[in-house]
C-alpha cells in the first residue's frame, strides 16, 4: 500500500532538507510510483504535497474543508 510511503514523504518534506528532485529520487526506489508507468516525476510529488486530501482535509468547490475524523 502507498499509505506508509505518503506518510514517509511528508515526514521527509517536513524536515526542510529535501527538494522535489531529491524526494523523487528517494521515494521512487521505495515504491512510490505510478502503477501504470512505474515512474515518478517531481510534478507528482508536488501534487501529493499540495493535495489537502493527503493530510486529512478536502477541497470542495475550491475551498479547503478541515477533516473531522
JSON list of C-alpha atoms in Angstrom, two decimals:
[
{"chain": "A", "resi": 1, "resn": "UNK", "atom": "CA", "xyz": [0.00, 0.00, 0.00]},
{"chain": "A", "resi": 2, "resn": "UNK", "atom": "CA", "xyz": [1.10, 3.56, -0.60]},
{"chain": "A", "resi": 3, "resn": "UNK", "atom": "CA", "xyz": [-0.16, 4.98, 2.73]},
{"chain": "A", "resi": 4, "resn": "UNK", "atom": "CA", "xyz": [3.11, 4.44, 4.61]},
{"chain": "A", "resi": 5, "resn": "UNK", "atom": "CA", "xyz": [5.06, 5.86, 1.64]},
{"chain": "A", "resi": 6, "resn": "UNK", "atom": "CA", "xyz": [2.93, 9.01, 1.63]},
{"chain": "A", "resi": 7, "resn": "UNK", "atom": "CA", "xyz": [3.50, 9.36, 5.38]},
{"chain": "A", "resi": 8, "resn": "UNK", "atom": "CA", "xyz": [7.24, 8.98, 4.88]},
{"chain": "A", "resi": 9, "resn": "UNK", "atom": "CA", "xyz": [7.16, 11.52, 2.04]},
{"chain": "A", "resi": 10, "resn": "UNK", "atom": "CA", "xyz": [5.50, 14.11, 4.29]},
{"chain": "A", "resi": 11, "resn": "UNK", "atom": "CA", "xyz": [7.94, 13.41, 7.14]},
{"chain": "A", "resi": 12, "resn": "UNK", "atom": "CA", "xyz": [10.92, 13.92, 4.83]},
{"chain": "A", "resi": 13, "resn": "UNK", "atom": "CA", "xyz": [9.39, 17.05, 3.32]},
{"chain": "A", "resi": 14, "resn": "UNK", "atom": "CA", "xyz": [8.71, 18.47, 6.77]},
{"chain": "A", "resi": 15, "resn": "UNK", "atom": "CA", "xyz": [12.43, 18.38, 7.60]},
{"chain": "A", "resi": 16, "resn": "UNK", "atom": "CA", "xyz": [13.02, 21.11, 5.02]},
{"chain": "A", "resi": 17, "resn": "UNK", "atom": "CA", "xyz": [16.19, 19.43, 3.79]},
{"chain": "A", "resi": 18, "resn": "UNK", "atom": "CA", "xyz": [14.76, 17.85, 0.63]},
{"chain": "A", "resi": 19, "resn": "UNK", "atom": "CA", "xyz": [13.98, 19.34, -2.75]},
{"chain": "A", "resi": 20, "resn": "UNK", "atom": "CA", "xyz": [11.30, 17.93, -5.02]},
{"chain": "A", "resi": 21, "resn": "UNK", "atom": "CA", "xyz": [14.09, 16.33, -7.04]},
{"chain": "A", "resi": 22, "resn": "UNK", "atom": "CA", "xyz": [15.70, 14.66, -4.03]},
{"chain": "A", "resi": 23, "resn": "UNK", "atom": "CA", "xyz": [12.32, 13.48, -2.71]},
{"chain": "A", "resi": 24, "resn": "UNK", "atom": "CA", "xyz": [11.58, 11.96, -6.11]},
{"chain": "A", "resi": 25, "resn": "UNK", "atom": "CA", "xyz": [14.92, 10.15, -6.18]},
{"chain": "A", "resi": 26, "resn": "UNK", "atom": "CA", "xyz": [14.41, 8.88, -2.63]},
{"chain": "A", "resi": 27, "resn": "UNK", "atom": "CA", "xyz": [10.78, 7.75, -2.93]},
{"chain": "A", "resi": 28, "resn": "UNK", "atom": "CA", "xyz": [10.78, 6.01, -6.34]},
{"chain": "A", "resi": 29, "resn": "UNK", "atom": "CA", "xyz": [13.04, 3.12, -5.27]},
{"chain": "A", "resi": 30, "resn": "UNK", "atom": "CA", "xyz": [10.84, 2.65, -2.20]},
{"chain": "A", "resi": 31, "resn": "UNK", "atom": "CA", "xyz": [7.87, 2.01, -4.48]},
{"chain": "A", "resi": 32, "resn": "UNK", "atom": "CA", "xyz": [6.07, 5.36, -4.71]},
{"chain": "A", "resi": 33, "resn": "UNK", "atom": "CA", "xyz": [5.44, 5.36, -8.45]},
{"chain": "A", "resi": 34, "resn": "UNK", "atom": "CA", "xyz": [2.61, 5.39, -10.92]},
{"chain": "A", "resi": 35, "resn": "UNK", "atom": "CA", "xyz": [1.06, 1.92, -11.14]},
{"chain": "A", "resi": 36, "resn": "UNK", "atom": "CA", "xyz": [0.59, 2.43, -14.88]},
{"chain": "A", "resi": 37, "resn": "UNK", "atom": "CA", "xyz": [4.06, 3.58, -15.84]},
{"chain": "A", "resi": 38, "resn": "UNK", "atom": "CA", "xyz": [6.13, 2.65, -12.78]},
{"chain": "A", "resi": 39, "resn": "UNK", "atom": "CA", "xyz": [7.59, 6.14, -13.00]},
{"chain": "A", "resi": 40, "resn": "UNK", "atom": "CA", "xyz": [7.65, 9.09, -10.62]},
{"chain": "A", "resi": 41, "resn": "UNK", "atom": "CA", "xyz": [8.02, 12.76, -11.51]},
{"chain": "A", "resi": 42, "resn": "UNK", "atom": "CA", "xyz": [8.69, 15.85, -9.42]},
{"chain": "A", "resi": 43, "resn": "UNK", "atom": "CA", "xyz": [5.29, 17.15, -10.50]},
{"chain": "A", "resi": 44, "resn": "UNK", "atom": "CA", "xyz": [3.66, 14.10, -8.93]},
{"chain": "A", "resi": 45, "resn": "UNK", "atom": "CA", "xyz": [5.48, 14.71, -5.63]},
{"chain": "A", "resi": 46, "resn": "UNK", "atom": "CA", "xyz": [4.41, 18.36, -5.77]},
{"chain": "A", "resi": 47, "resn": "UNK", "atom": "CA", "xyz": [0.80, 17.35, -6.45]},
{"chain": "A", "resi": 48, "resn": "UNK", "atom": "CA", "xyz": [0.76, 14.97, -3.47]},
{"chain": "A", "resi": 49, "resn": "UNK", "atom": "CA", "xyz": [2.29, 17.54, -1.12]},
{"chain": "A", "resi": 50, "resn": "UNK", "atom": "CA", "xyz": [-0.23, 20.18, -2.20]},
{"chain": "A", "resi": 51, "resn": "UNK", "atom": "CA", "xyz": [-3.34, 17.99, -2.21]},
{"chain": "A", "resi": 52, "resn": "UNK", "atom": "CA", "xyz": [-5.21, 18.50, 1.09]},
{"chain": "A", "resi": 53, "resn": "UNK", "atom": "CA", "xyz": [-6.75, 15.03, 0.94]},
{"chain": "A", "resi": 54, "resn": "UNK", "atom": "CA", "xyz": [-3.33, 13.55, 1.77]},
{"chain": "A", "resi": 55, "resn": "UNK", "atom": "CA", "xyz": [-3.17, 15.43, 5.08]},
{"chain": "A", "resi": 56, "resn": "UNK", "atom": "CA", "xyz": [-6.78, 14.82, 6.07]},
{"chain": "A", "resi": 57, "resn": "UNK", "atom": "CA", "xyz": [-8.65, 17.77, 4.58]},
{"chain": "A", "resi": 58, "resn": "UNK", "atom": "CA", "xyz": [-10.83, 18.06, 1.49]},
{"chain": "A", "resi": 59, "resn": "UNK", "atom": "CA", "xyz": [-11.13, 20.62, -1.28]},
{"chain": "A", "resi": 60, "resn": "UNK", "atom": "CA", "xyz": [-14.73, 21.29, -2.26]},
{"chain": "A", "resi": 61, "resn": "UNK", "atom": "CA", "xyz": [-15.53, 23.93, -4.88]},
{"chain": "A", "resi": 62, "resn": "UNK", "atom": "CA", "xyz": [-12.10, 25.47, -4.35]},
{"chain": "A", "resi": 63, "resn": "UNK", "atom": "CA", "xyz": [-12.45, 25.72, -0.58]},
{"chain": "A", "resi": 64, "resn": "UNK", "atom": "CA", "xyz": [-10.35, 23.59, 1.79]},
{"chain": "A", "resi": 65, "resn": "UNK", "atom": "CA", "xyz": [-12.50, 21.95, 4.45]},
{"chain": "A", "resi": 66, "resn": "UNK", "atom": "CA", "xyz": [-10.81, 20.62, 7.60]},
{"chain": "A", "resi": 67, "resn": "UNK", "atom": "CA", "xyz": [-11.22, 16.90, 8.05]},
{"chain": "A", "resi": 68, "resn": "UNK", "atom": "CA", "xyz": [-13.32, 15.84, 11.01]},
{"chain": "A", "resi": 69, "resn": "UNK", "atom": "CA", "xyz": [-12.18, 12.31, 11.61]}
]
